[in-house]
Amino acid sequence: QSALTQPRSVSGSPGQSVTISCTGSNNDVGGYHYVSWYQQLPGKAPKLIIYDVTKRPTGVPDRFSGSRSGNTASLTISGLQADDEAAYYCLSYAGNYTLGVFGGGTKLTVL
Amino acid sequence: EVQLVESGGGLVQPGWSLRLSCGASGFTFHNFAMYWVRQAPGKGLEWVASVSWNSAFIGYAASVKGRFTISRDNAKNSLYLQMNSLEPEDTALYFCAKDVDRYGQINFGLDVWGQGTPVTVS
């Protein structure tokens, strides 16, 4: 259960798009359709923004989108807004019906 | 309102035990898989344990396997985490969360989170 690999930080200007990657292996990200993404503001609980690789929960703007290629999942945020500044984490199912693994987290800075 | 409320955290010495609880309201608890996730101070999120709707499937992170036990009482709408042989590395804010999948399976889409209960081992 090694942590998934995310860039430690990314940045973008308001209105731009940014993509955060989440790299794992055939045993997690690349092997199953259960990758989710979370936004965490300082001092707050995480918020689900993408699940099942590409699905958005009700209420999450369509500026947030998920995708996957091979063993790397990606979160793209388009039309960046100041309140998108937060930490973002990926989470993947890792087999055996029950196992999971998070990415190390990515700090998004809106310039 | 869908809500999860954790309790039971505190300051303990290494080697001691602690039992965390998570009370659920506003949704049909027995329909959903549940999770414990922790976050050490200034660090990222770490998955701790999962349990399916009927407790048939249970899993643990390698870092806690053999020391922690996840359980649920569907009649009481409650989730638990029994933590034994606590180590300083277990110091963290512990969150409970529910799965988005309404068929009770462990799919790792955590759509509702509590605010967490802090555990300090020192």
Short mmCIF file of C-alpha atoms in Angstrom, two decimals:
data_model
loop_
_atom_site.label_atom_id
_atom_site.label_comp_id
_atom_site.label_asym_id
_atom_site.label_seq_id
_atom_site.Cartn_x
_atom_site.Cartn_y
_atom_site.Cartn_z
CA GLN A 1 0.00 0.00 0.00
CA SER A 2 2.44 2.68 -1.12
CA ALA A 3 0.94 6.17 -1.32
CA LEU A 4 -0.09 7.32 -4.75
CA THR A 5 2.16 9.97 -6.27
CA GLN A 6 0.87 13.53 -6.64
CA PRO A 7 2.80 16.73 -7.33
CA ARG A 8 3.34 18.61 -4.09
CA SER A 9 2.10 21.87 -5.57
CA VAL A 10 0.53 23.39 -8.66
CA SER A 11 -0.51 26.92 -9.44
CA GLY A 12 -2.55 28.88 -11.94
CA SER A 13 -4.11 32.26 -12.52
CA PRO A 14 -7.83 32.97 -12.27
CA GLY A 15 -9.65 31.73 -15.34
CA GLN A 16 -6.91 29.30 -16.33
CA SER A 17 -7.03 25.49 -16.13
CA VAL A 18 -4.81 23.25 -14.03
CA THR A 19 -4.40 19.50 -13.97
CA ILE A 20 -3.32 17.46 -10.96
CA SER A 21 -1.97 13.98 -11.58
CA CYS A 22 -2.19 10.89 -9.38
CA THR A 23 0.08 8.02 -10.33
CA GLY A 24 -0.23 4.53 -8.99
CA SER A 25 0.02 1.04 -10.42
CA ASN A 26 -1.97 -1.78 -11.98
CA ASN A 27 -2.87 -2.77 -8.42
CA ASP A 28 -4.78 0.42 -7.72
CA VAL A 29 -5.36 3.38 -10.07
CA GLY A 30 -4.83 1.39 -13.25
CA GLY A 31 -6.67 -1.72 -12.17
CA TYR A 32 -10.06 -0.48 -11.00
CA HIS A 33 -12.65 2.17 -11.77
CA TYR A 34 -12.68 3.48 -8.19
CA VAL A 35 -10.60 6.63 -8.04
CA SER A 36 -11.91 9.64 -6.18
CA TRP A 37 -10.71 13.19 -5.56
CA TYR A 38 -11.11 15.43 -2.52
CA GLN A 39 -10.73 19.11 -1.85
CA GLN A 40 -9.62 20.11 1.64
CA LEU A 41 -9.63 23.68 2.88
CA PRO A 42 -7.48 24.50 5.94
CA GLY A 43 -9.08 23.28 9.15
CA LYS A 44 -11.97 21.60 7.33
CA ALA A 45 -13.00 18.07 6.53
CA PRO A 46 -12.30 16.87 2.98
CA LYS A 47 -15.01 17.29 0.34
CA LEU A 48 -15.67 14.74 -2.41
CA ILE A 49 -15.42 16.32 -5.86
CA ILE A 50 -14.94 13.30 -8.16
CA TYR A 51 -15.68 9.58 -7.69
CA ASP A 52 -15.54 6.51 -9.92
CA VAL A 53 -12.77 8.29 -11.91
CA THR A 54 -15.12 10.70 -13.73
CA LYS A 55 -18.38 11.19 -11.80
CA ARG A 56 -19.26 14.44 -10.05
CA PRO A 57 -21.45 14.47 -6.93
CA THR A 58 -24.50 16.69 -7.00
CA GLY A 59 -23.53 20.28 -6.39
CA VAL A 60 -19.94 20.07 -7.63
CA PRO A 61 -19.43 22.48 -10.54
CA ASP A 62 -18.62 21.03 -13.95
CA ARG A 63 -15.38 23.03 -13.84
CA PHE A 64 -14.05 19.97 -12.02
CA SER A 65 -13.46 16.89 -14.14
CA GLY A 66 -11.67 13.57 -13.73
CA SER A 67 -9.97 11.24 -16.15
CA ARG A 68 -7.54 8.35 -16.25
CA SER A 69 -4.87 7.06 -18.60
CA GLY A 70 -3.14 3.84 -17.67
CA ASN A 71 -1.93 4.05 -14.08
CA THR A 72 -2.39 7.83 -13.81
CA ALA A 73 -5.62 9.55 -12.84
CA SER A 74 -6.02 13.29 -13.31
CA LEU A 75 -8.16 16.06 -11.89
CA THR A 76 -8.65 19.09 -14.11
CA ILE A 77 -10.02 22.35 -12.76
CA SER A 78 -11.01 24.82 -15.44
CA GLY A 79 -11.91 28.48 -14.99
CA LEU A 80 -9.84 28.72 -11.81
CA GLN A 81 -11.34 30.75 -9.01
CA ALA A 82 -9.73 32.13 -5.88
CA ASP A 83 -11.73 29.80 -3.64
CA ASP A 84 -10.34 26.77 -5.47
CA GLU A 85 -7.14 27.34 -3.50
CA ALA A 86 -6.92 24.24 -1.33
CA ALA A 87 -5.22 20.87 -0.93
CA TYR A 88 -6.39 18.12 -3.28
CA TYR A 89 -6.09 14.40 -2.63
CA CYS A 90 -6.73 11.35 -4.77
CA LEU A 91 -7.89 8.05 -3.32
CA SER A 92 -7.97 4.69 -5.06
CA TYR A 93 -9.38 1.28 -4.33
CA ALA A 94 -6.45 -1.13 -4.07
CA GLY A 95 -8.00 -4.56 -4.23
CA ASN A 96 -8.94 -7.39 -1.89
CA TYR A 97 -12.51 -5.95 -1.75
CA THR A 98 -11.49 -3.56 1.03
CA LEU A 99 -8.13 -1.82 0.60
CA GLY A 100 -7.55 1.81 -0.26
CA VAL A 101 -4.67 4.24 -0.72
CA PHE A 102 -4.47 8.03 -0.79
CA GLY A 103 -2.14 10.24 -2.74
CA GLY A 104 0.22 12.49 -0.83
CA GLY A 105 -1.81 15.60 -1.65
CA THR A 106 -1.31 18.62 -3.90
CA LYS A 107 -1.49 22.24 -2.78
CA LEU A 108 -3.18 24.38 -5.38
CA THR A 109 -2.29 28.06 -5.35
CA VAL A 110 -4.39 30.53 -7.32
CA LEU A 111 -2.06 33.35 -8.26
CA GLU B 1 -29.47 16.75 7.28
CA VAL B 2 -26.92 14.02 6.58
CA GLN B 3 -24.42 14.09 9.41
CA LEU B 4 -21.56 12.14 10.97
CA VAL B 5 -20.28 13.00 14.44
CA GLU B 6 -17.12 11.46 15.84
CA SER B 7 -16.28 11.16 19.52
CA GLY B 8 -13.91 9.36 21.86
CA GLY B 9 -10.61 10.99 21.00
CA GLY B 10 -8.16 12.18 23.61
CA LEU B 11 -4.64 12.12 25.03
CA VAL B 12 -3.25 8.69 25.90
CA GLN B 13 0.13 7.16 26.62
CA PRO B 14 1.90 4.77 24.24
CA GLY B 15 0.57 1.25 24.57
CA TRP B 16 -2.84 2.34 25.76
CA SER B 17 -6.18 1.75 24.04
CA LEU B 18 -8.92 4.06 22.84
CA ARG B 19 -12.32 3.49 21.23
CA LEU B 20 -13.64 6.00 18.74
CA SER B 21 -17.33 6.27 17.88
CA CYS B 22 -19.14 7.83 14.94
CA GLY B 23 -22.86 8.55 15.11
CA ALA B 24 -24.77 8.80 11.85
CA SER B 25 -28.00 10.61 11.10
CA GLY B 26 -30.03 11.80 8.12
CA PHE B 27 -29.46 8.72 5.95
CA THR B 28 -30.11 4.97 5.98
CA PHE B 29 -26.93 3.93 7.74
CA HIS B 30 -27.20 0.21 7.05
CA ASN B 31 -27.20 0.80 3.28
CA PHE B 32 -23.69 2.22 3.12
CA ALA B 33 -20.08 1.16 3.57
CA MET B 34 -18.18 3.24 6.11
CA TYR B 35 -14.58 4.31 6.62
CA TRP B 36 -12.06 5.72 9.06
CA VAL B 37 -9.47 8.13 7.68
CA ARG B 38 -6.82 9.97 9.68
CA GLN B 39 -4.66 13.03 9.23
CA ALA B 40 -1.54 13.62 11.29
CA PRO B 41 -0.80 17.26 12.16
CA GLY B 42 0.36 19.08 9.04
CA LYS B 43 0.29 15.89 6.97
CA GLY B 44 -1.90 14.32 4.30
CA LEU B 45 -4.87 11.99 4.51
CA GLU B 46 -4.34 8.32 5.34
CA TRP B 47 -6.98 5.62 4.83
CA VAL B 48 -7.25 3.55 8.02
CA ALA B 49 -10.09 1.04 7.67
CA SER B 50 -13.23 0.15 5.71
CA VAL B 51 -16.34 -1.89 6.47
CA SER B 52 -19.11 -2.92 4.08
CA TRP B 53 -22.78 -2.42 4.92
CA ASN B 54 -23.15 -5.81 6.57
CA SER B 55 -19.60 -6.10 7.97
CA ALA B 56 -18.88 -8.97 5.58
CA PHE B 57 -15.92 -7.11 4.12
CA ILE B 58 -13.43 -5.36 6.38
CA GLY B 59 -10.01 -3.99 5.50
CA TYR B 60 -7.16 -2.19 7.25
CA ALA B 61 -4.12 -0.19 6.31
CA ALA B 62 -0.87 -2.06 6.92
CA SER B 63 0.11 0.54 9.52
CA VAL B 64 -2.80 -0.38 11.82
CA LYS B 65 -3.57 -4.00 10.93
CA GLY B 66 -3.55 -6.20 14.01
CA ARG B 67 -3.91 -3.22 16.38
CA PHE B 68 -7.12 -1.51 15.21
CA THR B 69 -10.58 -3.01 14.76
CA ILE B 70 -13.41 -1.38 12.81
CA SER B 71 -16.98 -2.36 13.60
CA ARG B 72 -20.50 -1.09 13.14
CA ASP B 73 -23.86 -1.42 14.84
CA ASN B 74 -26.55 -0.83 12.24
CA ALA B 75 -29.28 -0.86 14.89
CA LYS B 76 -27.57 2.07 16.61
CA ASN B 77 -26.50 3.89 13.43
CA SER B 78 -22.96 3.84 14.75
CA LEU B 79 -19.44 3.10 13.54
CA TYR B 80 -16.53 2.30 15.85
CA LEU B 81 -12.76 2.07 15.81
CA GLN B 82 -11.09 0.14 18.62
CA MET B 83 -7.46 1.20 18.77
CA ASN B 84 -5.05 -0.92 20.81
CA SER B 85 -1.29 -0.70 21.39
CA LEU B 86 -1.31 2.95 20.39
CA GLU B 87 1.94 4.47 19.15
CA PRO B 88 3.03 8.11 18.85
CA GLU B 89 2.71 7.69 15.05
CA ASP B 90 -1.06 7.20 15.55
CA THR B 91 -1.40 10.83 16.64
CA ALA B 92 -3.89 12.35 14.21
CA LEU B 93 -7.34 13.74 13.61
CA TYR B 94 -9.60 10.76 12.92
CA PHE B 95 -12.48 11.18 10.48
CA CYS B 96 -15.34 8.81 9.80
CA ALA B 97 -16.90 8.90 6.35
CA LYS B 98 -19.61 7.14 4.32
CA ASP B 99 -19.46 5.74 0.82
CA VAL B 100 -21.45 7.29 -1.99
CA ASP B 101 -22.46 3.84 -3.27
CA ARG B 102 -26.02 3.09 -2.11
CA TYR B 103 -25.64 -0.67 -2.49
CA GLY B 104 -23.37 -0.93 0.51
CA GLN B 105 -20.17 -1.83 -1.28
CA ILE B 106 -16.69 -0.49 -0.51
CA ASN B 107 -16.01 1.72 -3.54
CA PHE B 108 -13.90 4.49 -1.99
CA GLY B 109 -16.10 7.42 -2.91
CA LEU B 110 -16.38 9.15 0.46
CA ASP B 111 -19.19 11.66 0.14
CA VAL B 112 -19.99 12.58 3.73
CA TRP B 113 -17.37 13.26 6.41
CA GLY B 114 -17.50 14.11 10.07
CA GLN B 115 -15.43 16.91 11.54
CA GLY B 116 -13.00 14.50 13.15
CA THR B 117 -11.92 13.60 16.67
CA PRO B 118 -8.30 14.20 17.74
CA VAL B 119 -6.10 11.45 19.12
CA THR B 120 -2.76 12.26 20.74
CA VAL B 121 -0.39 9.51 21.82
CA SER B 122 2.37 10.88 24.01
#
